[in-house]
PDB file of C-alpha atoms in Angstrom:
ATOM      1  CA  ASP A   1      95.284 103.254 100.217  1.00 64.00           C
ATOM      2  CA  ALA A   2      94.677 106.978  99.858  1.00 66.00           C
ATOM      3  CA  LYS A   3      94.906 109.295 102.850  1.00 85.00           C
ATOM      4  CA  THR A   4      91.773 110.955 104.196  1.00 91.00           C
ATOM      5  CA  THR A   5      91.249 114.178 106.112  1.00 92.00           C
ATOM      6  CA  GLN A   6      88.368 114.714 108.520  1.00 95.00           C
ATOM      7  CA  PRO A   7      87.567 117.443 111.033  1.00 96.00           C
ATOM      8  CA  PRO A   8      88.445 116.289 114.541  1.00 94.00           C
ATOM      9  CA  SER A   9      85.059 117.067 116.035  1.00 96.00           C
ATOM     10  CA  MET A  10      81.517 118.196 115.245  1.00 97.00           C
ATOM     11  CA  ASP A  11      78.333 118.835 117.190  1.00 97.00           C
ATOM     12  CA  CYS A  12      74.806 118.237 115.966  1.00 96.00           C
ATOM     13  CA  ALA A  13      71.423 118.870 117.556  1.00 97.00           C
ATOM     14  CA  GLU A  14      69.280 115.817 118.176  1.00 97.00           C
ATOM     15  CA  GLY A  15      66.790 115.265 115.365  1.00 96.00           C
ATOM     16  CA  ARG A  16      68.755 117.316 112.879  1.00 96.00           C
ATOM     17  CA  ALA A  17      70.842 115.990 110.009  1.00 97.00           C
ATOM     18  CA  ALA A  18      74.508 115.394 110.745  1.00 97.00           C
ATOM     19  CA  ASN A  19      76.777 116.019 107.756  1.00 97.00           C
ATOM     20  CA  LEU A  20      80.278 114.663 108.182  1.00 97.00           C
ATOM     21  CA  PRO A  21      82.819 115.668 105.541  1.00 97.00           C
ATOM     22  CA  CYS A  22      85.845 113.760 104.336  1.00 96.00           C
ATOM     23  CA  ASN A  23      88.553 114.825 101.917  1.00 95.00           C
ATOM     24  CA  HIS A  24      90.351 112.192  99.871  1.00 92.00           C
ATOM     25  CA  SER A  25      91.972 114.213  97.109  1.00 91.00           C
ATOM     26  CA  THR A  26      94.460 111.482  96.171  1.00 89.00           C
ATOM     27  CA  ILE A  27      91.847 108.774  95.718  1.00 89.00           C
ATOM     28  CA  SER A  28      92.446 106.383  92.849  1.00 85.00           C
ATOM     29  CA  GLY A  29      89.837 105.284  90.366  1.00 85.00           C
ATOM     30  CA  ASN A  30      89.473 101.827  91.894  1.00 83.00           C
ATOM     31  CA  GLU A  31      89.328 102.923  95.531  1.00 85.00           C
ATOM     32  CA  TYR A  32      86.090 102.767  97.466  1.00 88.00           C
ATOM     33  CA  VAL A  33      85.037 105.210 100.168  1.00 91.00           C
ATOM     34  CA  TYR A  34      84.042 103.485 103.415  1.00 90.00           C
ATOM     35  CA  TRP A  35      82.563 104.847 106.591  1.00 94.00           C
ATOM     36  CA  TYR A  36      82.748 103.155 109.980  1.00 93.00           C
ATOM     37  CA  ARG A  37      81.898 104.477 113.399  1.00 95.00           C
ATOM     38  CA  GLN A  38      82.960 103.545 116.891  1.00 92.00           C
ATOM     39  CA  ILE A  39      80.763 104.230 119.854  1.00 93.00           C
ATOM     40  CA  HIS A  40      82.644 104.575 123.112  1.00 88.00           C
ATOM     41  CA  SER A  41      83.821 101.211 124.491  1.00 82.00           C
ATOM     42  CA  GLN A  42      82.457  99.285 121.512  1.00 87.00           C
ATOM     43  CA  GLY A  43      84.018  97.789 118.412  1.00 88.00           C
ATOM     44  CA  PRO A  44      83.857  99.668 115.109  1.00 90.00           C
ATOM     45  CA  GLN A  45      80.625  99.385 113.132  1.00 92.00           C
ATOM     46  CA  TYR A  46      80.331  99.484 109.363  1.00 90.00           C
ATOM     47  CA  ILE A  47      78.003 102.201 108.077  1.00 94.00           C
ATOM     48  CA  ILE A  48      78.160 102.473 104.310  1.00 93.00           C
ATOM     49  CA  HIS A  49      80.512 102.448 101.333  1.00 91.00           C
ATOM     50  CA  GLY A  50      80.513 103.634  97.741  1.00 92.00           C
ATOM     51  CA  LEU A  51      82.631 104.011  94.624  1.00 91.00           C
ATOM     52  CA  LYS A  52      81.153 106.754  92.455  1.00 91.00           C
ATOM     53  CA  ASN A  53      77.422 106.961  92.944  1.00 88.00           C
ATOM     54  CA  ASN A  54      75.638 108.246  95.989  1.00 93.00           C
ATOM     55  CA  GLU A  55      74.519 105.480  98.292  1.00 95.00           C
ATOM     56  CA  THR A  56      71.785 105.192 100.900  1.00 96.00           C
ATOM     57  CA  ASN A  57      70.954 102.518 103.429  1.00 94.00           C
ATOM     58  CA  GLU A  58      68.969 102.300 106.631  1.00 93.00           C
ATOM     59  CA  MET A  59      71.689 104.027 108.594  1.00 94.00           C
ATOM     60  CA  ALA A  60      72.958 106.842 106.411  1.00 97.00           C
ATOM     61  CA  SER A  61      73.526 108.384 103.011  1.00 97.00           C
ATOM     62  CA  LEU A  62      76.869 108.807 101.312  1.00 97.00           C
ATOM     63  CA  ILE A  63      77.364 111.665  98.878  1.00 97.00           C
ATOM     64  CA  ILE A  64      80.510 111.463  96.734  1.00 96.00           C
ATOM     65  CA  THR A  65      81.514 114.464  94.642  1.00 95.00           C
ATOM     66  CA  GLU A  66      81.798 114.027  90.915  1.00 94.00           C
ATOM     67  CA  ASP A  67      85.591 114.286  91.014  1.00 94.00           C
ATOM     68  CA  ARG A  68      85.585 111.802  93.950  1.00 94.00           C
ATOM     69  CA  LYS A  69      87.978 113.974  95.922  1.00 94.00           C
ATOM     70  CA  SER A  70      85.591 114.394  98.813  1.00 95.00           C
ATOM     71  CA  SER A  71      82.494 112.843 100.310  1.00 96.00           C
ATOM     72  CA  THR A  72      79.892 113.534 102.964  1.00 97.00           C
ATOM     73  CA  LEU A  73      78.236 111.083 105.296  1.00 98.00           C
ATOM     74  CA  ILE A  74      74.724 112.151 106.197  1.00 98.00           C
ATOM     75  CA  LEU A  75      72.831 110.902 109.222  1.00 97.00           C
ATOM     76  CA  PRO A  76      69.369 112.255 108.389  1.00 96.00           C
ATOM     77  CA  HIS A  77      67.932 112.443 111.902  1.00 95.00           C
ATOM     78  CA  ALA A  78      70.708 112.224 114.445  1.00 96.00           C
ATOM     79  CA  THR A  79      69.957 110.682 117.833  1.00 97.00           C
ATOM     80  CA  LEU A  80      71.961 110.686 121.038  1.00 97.00           C
ATOM     81  CA  ARG A  81      73.022 107.118 120.237  1.00 95.00           C
ATOM     82  CA  ASP A  82      74.782 108.384 117.117  1.00 97.00           C
ATOM     83  CA  THR A  83      77.423 110.048 119.288  1.00 97.00           C
ATOM     84  CA  ALA A  84      80.600 108.292 118.183  1.00 96.00           C
ATOM     85  CA  VAL A  85      83.883 108.661 116.328  1.00 94.00           C
ATOM     86  CA  TYR A  86      83.253 108.414 112.590  1.00 96.00           C
ATOM     87  CA  TYR A  87      86.011 107.120 110.355  1.00 93.00           C
ATOM     88  CA  CYS A  88      86.273 107.728 106.626  1.00 93.00           C
ATOM     89  CA  ILE A  89      88.659 105.428 104.803  1.00 88.00           C
ATOM     90  CA  VAL A  90      89.425 104.722 101.183  1.00 86.00           C
ATOM     91  CA  ARG A  91      90.622 101.354 100.064  1.00 79.00           C
ATOM     92  CA  VAL A  92      91.132  99.412  96.906  1.00 71.00           C
ATOM     93  CA  GLU A  93      89.676  95.993  96.404  1.00 62.00           C
ATOM     94  CA  ARG A  94      92.710  93.755  96.174  1.00 57.00           C
ATOM     95  CA  SER A  95      93.057  90.137  95.312  1.00 48.00           C
ATOM     96  CA  GLY A  96      95.343  88.125  97.529  1.00 45.00           C
ATOM     97  CA  SER A  97      95.753  88.307 101.251  1.00 43.00           C
ATOM     98  CA  ALA A  98      94.728  90.687 103.979  1.00 48.00           C
ATOM     99  CA  ARG A  99      92.354  93.536 103.462  1.00 67.00           C
ATOM    100  CA  GLN A 100      92.792  94.996 106.859  1.00 72.00           C
ATOM    101  CA  LEU A 101      91.238  98.293 107.860  1.00 77.00           C
ATOM    102  CA  THR A 102      93.352 101.279 108.746  1.00 76.00           C
ATOM    103  CA  PHE A 103      91.630 104.093 110.595  1.00 79.00           C
ATOM    104  CA  GLY A 104      92.866 107.624 110.968  1.00 78.00           C
ATOM    105  CA  SER A 105      91.798 109.860 113.832  1.00 81.00           C
ATOM    106  CA  GLY A 106      88.224 110.303 112.583  1.00 91.00           C
ATOM    107  CA  THR A 107      85.587 112.849 113.565  1.00 96.00           C
ATOM    108  CA  GLN A 108      84.109 112.833 117.052  1.00 95.00           C
ATOM    109  CA  LEU A 109      80.413 113.546 116.499  1.00 98.00           C
ATOM    110  CA  THR A 110      78.534 114.670 119.561  1.00 97.00           C
ATOM    111  CA  VAL A 111      74.751 114.774 119.289  1.00 97.00           C
ATOM    112  CA  LEU A 112      73.355 117.307 121.712  1.00 96.00           C
ATOM    113  CA  PRO A 113      69.905 117.041 123.318  1.00 95.00           C
TER     114      PRO A 113
ATOM    115  CA  GLY B   1      71.669  86.356 114.315  1.00 55.00           C
ATOM    116  CA  ALA B   2      74.581  86.353 116.729  1.00 79.00           C
ATOM    117  CA  GLY B   3      77.391  88.761 116.092  1.00 91.00           C
ATOM    118  CA  VAL B   4      81.090  88.404 116.751  1.00 94.00           C
ATOM    119  CA  SER B   5      81.754  87.564 120.380  1.00 95.00           C
ATOM    120  CA  GLN B   6      84.969  87.926 122.326  1.00 97.00           C
ATOM    121  CA  SER B   7      86.061  86.770 125.730  1.00 96.00           C
ATOM    122  CA  PRO B   8      86.985  87.842 128.245  1.00 97.00           C
ATOM    123  CA  SER B   9      85.644  91.364 128.022  1.00 95.00           C
ATOM    124  CA  ASN B  10      88.293  92.566 130.444  1.00 96.00           C
ATOM    125  CA  LYS B  11      91.595  91.011 131.451  1.00 97.00           C
ATOM    126  CA  VAL B  12      94.010  92.341 134.025  1.00 97.00           C
ATOM    127  CA  THR B  13      97.322  90.558 134.239  1.00 97.00           C
ATOM    128  CA  GLU B  14     100.758  91.013 135.676  1.00 97.00           C
ATOM    129  CA  LYS B  15     103.769  91.782 133.556  1.00 97.00           C
ATOM    130  CA  GLY B  16     105.418  88.597 132.360  1.00 97.00           C
ATOM    131  CA  LYS B  17     102.289  86.454 132.424  1.00 97.00           C
ATOM    132  CA  ASP B  18     100.765  84.834 129.335  1.00 98.00           C
ATOM    133  CA  VAL B  19      97.213  85.654 128.228  1.00 98.00           C
ATOM    134  CA  GLU B  20      94.769  84.085 125.787  1.00 98.00           C
ATOM    135  CA  LEU B  21      92.021  86.052 124.099  1.00 98.00           C
ATOM    136  CA  ARG B  22      89.177  84.308 122.314  1.00 97.00           C
ATOM    137  CA  CYS B  23      87.098  85.297 119.307  1.00 97.00           C
ATOM    138  CA  ASP B  24      83.970  83.587 117.995  1.00 96.00           C
ATOM    139  CA  PRO B  25      83.254  84.940 114.506  1.00 95.00           C
ATOM    140  CA  ILE B  26      79.883  85.054 112.821  1.00 92.00           C
ATOM    141  CA  SER B  27      78.931  81.611 111.562  1.00 90.00           C
ATOM    142  CA  GLY B  28      79.838  81.177 107.912  1.00 87.00           C
ATOM    143  CA  HIS B  29      82.349  84.006 107.827  1.00 89.00           C
ATOM    144  CA  THR B  30      85.585  82.752 106.329  1.00 88.00           C
ATOM    145  CA  ALA B  31      87.734  85.804 107.037  1.00 89.00           C
ATOM    146  CA  LEU B  32      88.838  86.709 110.563  1.00 92.00           C
ATOM    147  CA  TYR B  33      90.951  89.667 111.642  1.00 92.00           C
ATOM    148  CA  TRP B  34      92.630  90.643 114.886  1.00 95.00           C
ATOM    149  CA  TYR B  35      93.349  94.298 115.600  1.00 93.00           C
ATOM    150  CA  ARG B  36      94.351  96.244 118.647  1.00 93.00           C
ATOM    151  CA  GLN B  37      93.496  99.767 119.627  1.00 90.00           C
ATOM    152  CA  SER B  38      95.428 101.723 122.189  1.00 87.00           C
ATOM    153  CA  LEU B  39      93.742 104.539 124.097  1.00 79.00           C
ATOM    154  CA  GLY B  40      92.722 107.303 121.687  1.00 71.00           C
ATOM    155  CA  GLN B  41      94.438 105.619 118.746  1.00 75.00           C
ATOM    156  CA  GLY B  42      93.226 104.082 115.521  1.00 77.00           C
ATOM    157  CA  LEU B  43      93.221 100.416 114.630  1.00 82.00           C
ATOM    158  CA  GLU B  44      96.459  98.463 114.426  1.00 87.00           C
ATOM    159  CA  PHE B  45      96.198  95.342 112.295  1.00 88.00           C
ATOM    160  CA  LEU B  46      97.674  92.218 113.852  1.00 93.00           C
ATOM    161  CA  ILE B  47      96.769  89.088 111.901  1.00 92.00           C
ATOM    162  CA  TYR B  48      94.322  87.831 109.269  1.00 90.00           C
ATOM    163  CA  PHE B  49      92.894  84.377 108.590  1.00 91.00           C
ATOM    164  CA  GLN B  50      91.125  83.500 105.350  1.00 87.00           C
ATOM    165  CA  GLY B  51      89.669  80.012 105.025  1.00 84.00           C
ATOM    166  CA  ASN B  52      92.366  77.351 104.967  1.00 83.00           C
ATOM    167  CA  SER B  53      95.062  79.687 103.664  1.00 85.00           C
ATOM    168  CA  ALA B  54      98.169  80.474 105.664  1.00 87.00           C
ATOM    169  CA  PRO B  55      97.451  83.436 107.946  1.00 89.00           C
ATOM    170  CA  ASP B  56      98.861  86.873 107.231  1.00 88.00           C
ATOM    171  CA  LYS B  57     100.916  87.587 110.337  1.00 90.00           C
ATOM    172  CA  SER B  58     102.512  90.760 109.032  1.00 88.00           C
ATOM    173  CA  GLY B  59     100.996  92.942 111.751  1.00 89.00           C
ATOM    174  CA  LEU B  60     102.120  90.976 114.774  1.00 93.00           C
ATOM    175  CA  PRO B  61     104.416  93.316 116.744  1.00 92.00           C
ATOM    176  CA  SER B  62     106.746  90.653 118.145  1.00 93.00           C
ATOM    177  CA  ASP B  63     107.233  86.922 118.458  1.00 95.00           C
ATOM    178  CA  ARG B  64     105.466  87.067 121.807  1.00 97.00           C
ATOM    179  CA  PHE B  65     102.227  87.335 119.839  1.00 97.00           C
ATOM    180  CA  SER B  66     100.645  84.352 118.102  1.00 96.00           C
ATOM    181  CA  ALA B  67      97.197  83.349 116.964  1.00 96.00           C
ATOM    182  CA  GLU B  68      95.455  80.289 115.710  1.00 95.00           C
ATOM    183  CA  ARG B  69      92.112  79.543 114.220  1.00 94.00           C
ATOM    184  CA  THR B  70      90.802  76.057 114.799  1.00 84.00           C
ATOM    185  CA  GLY B  71      88.395  74.420 112.400  1.00 81.00           C
ATOM    186  CA  GLY B  72      88.019  77.632 110.457  1.00 76.00           C
ATOM    187  CA  SER B  73      85.933  79.158 113.213  1.00 90.00           C
ATOM    188  CA  VAL B  74      87.069  80.134 116.719  1.00 95.00           C
ATOM    189  CA  SER B  75      90.331  82.006 117.014  1.00 97.00           C
ATOM    190  CA  THR B  76      92.665  82.490 119.951  1.00 97.00           C
ATOM    191  CA  LEU B  77      95.214  85.290 120.232  1.00 98.00           C
ATOM    192  CA  THR B  78      98.015  84.474 122.664  1.00 98.00           C
ATOM    193  CA  ILE B  79     100.403  86.996 124.143  1.00 98.00           C
ATOM    194  CA  GLN B  80     103.355  85.519 125.990  1.00 98.00           C
ATOM    195  CA  ARG B  81     105.362  87.308 128.660  1.00 97.00           C
ATOM    196  CA  THR B  82     103.073  90.325 128.570  1.00 97.00           C
ATOM    197  CA  GLN B  83     104.544  93.814 128.799  1.00 97.00           C
ATOM    198  CA  GLN B  84     102.885  97.036 129.897  1.00 96.00           C
ATOM    199  CA  GLU B  85     102.909  98.327 126.316  1.00 94.00           C
ATOM    200  CA  ASP B  86     100.637  95.409 125.385  1.00 96.00           C
ATOM    201  CA  SER B  87      97.809  97.125 127.263  1.00 96.00           C
ATOM    202  CA  ALA B  88      95.100  97.913 124.712  1.00 96.00           C
ATOM    203  CA  VAL B  89      91.691  96.845 123.474  1.00 95.00           C
ATOM    204  CA  TYR B  90      92.045  93.776 121.273  1.00 97.00           C
ATOM    205  CA  LEU B  91      89.359  93.651 118.602  1.00 95.00           C
ATOM    206  CA  CYS B  92      88.318  90.742 116.448  1.00 96.00           C
ATOM    207  CA  ALA B  93      86.386  91.128 113.207  1.00 93.00           C
ATOM    208  CA  SER B  94      84.993  88.700 110.674  1.00 91.00           C
ATOM    209  CA  SER B  95      83.686  89.050 107.158  1.00 88.00           C
ATOM    210  CA  TYR B  96      81.953  86.774 104.687  1.00 83.00           C
ATOM    211  CA  SER B  97      85.037  86.507 102.524  1.00 74.00           C
ATOM    212  CA  GLY B  98      88.366  88.176 102.143  1.00 58.00           C
ATOM    213  CA  ARG B  99      87.186  90.530  99.426  1.00 61.00           C
ATOM    214  CA  ALA B 100      87.966  94.114 100.323  1.00 56.00           C
ATOM    215  CA  ASN B 101      84.454  95.446  99.939  1.00 60.00           C
ATOM    216  CA  ASN B 102      82.867  92.969 102.297  1.00 67.00           C
ATOM    217  CA  GLU B 103      82.152  94.774 105.491  1.00 81.00           C
ATOM    218  CA  GLN B 104      83.895  93.645 108.603  1.00 86.00           C
ATOM    219  CA  PHE B 105      81.792  92.931 111.671  1.00 90.00           C
ATOM    220  CA  PHE B 106      83.573  93.688 114.900  1.00 93.00           C
ATOM    221  CA  GLY B 107      83.251  92.139 118.293  1.00 94.00           C
ATOM    222  CA  PRO B 108      83.089  94.230 121.465  1.00 93.00           C
ATOM    223  CA  GLY B 109      86.777  93.746 122.160  1.00 95.00           C
ATOM    224  CA  THR B 110      88.844  92.546 125.085  1.00 97.00           C
ATOM    225  CA  ARG B 111      90.370  95.267 127.209  1.00 96.00           C
ATOM    226  CA  LEU B 112      93.789  94.038 128.333  1.00 97.00           C
ATOM    227  CA  THR B 113      95.570  95.778 131.173  1.00 97.00           C
ATOM    228  CA  VAL B 114      99.105  94.711 132.023  1.00 97.00           C
ATOM    229  CA  LEU B 115     100.215  95.900 135.436  1.00 96.00           C
TER     230      LEU B 115
END
C-alpha cells in the first residue's frame, strides 16, 4: 500500500470547517483513499473512502485531486467531539487473505471552543 | 444495533501470567481482526479470521500469542507468560466480509498493563 503524509497537528475553531490534507503521491490506480479517526481512549472509527470521485456522507466530505496524488477530508462544521487523530491511508482491494489496516502517525485535530 | 464489544476494558497482570481477551463482533460480520496499539503508536496487525478459512496469523509477534474464533463469532486472544512489552491497547475489529473496501468497525479495546 502507498505511503501517506499528513501534518502532525491542526487546530480548528468550533463551528468552522476543518480541512485535513493528505499526500499520497505514489498511489496506484487501484488504491482507495480511506480516512479513519481515533478519539482519545476509543477504537478507530471509519469516516469515508473514495477512489477517484469526491465523496460525501453524513460525517464528512472527501475531495481527491484529479491526479489522485493528494486528498482533503472536510468536516463541514467541526464540533468539540471531532477532536481526534485522523488517519489517511491508501489501500488496494486484494483478493485472498487479510486486509488489515496500517495507520501512520495521522493528524491530531484539536477543535477549539 | 450493537457494535463490537470487548472485555475486559482494562486488565492489569503480573509478568509471567497468562491473559485472555475477548471480542464479540457485530452479528453477521464474517471477518474479525485483532490489532494492538502501543502508547502514541499506530495499529499493529496481529491476526485475521475470515469465515471458516484458516486464520492469517502473520502478525502475531511470538508463539506466546494465540487466538481462536469459536462458531464464527466470538474470538479470544490469549497471551501466555506475559511480558512488560506486551502492555498495549488490544483492539478488535469486524467487517461484513474480507473485502478490502468494507469498513472495519472497532471495539473500544482492552488496555493491558503488565507489571
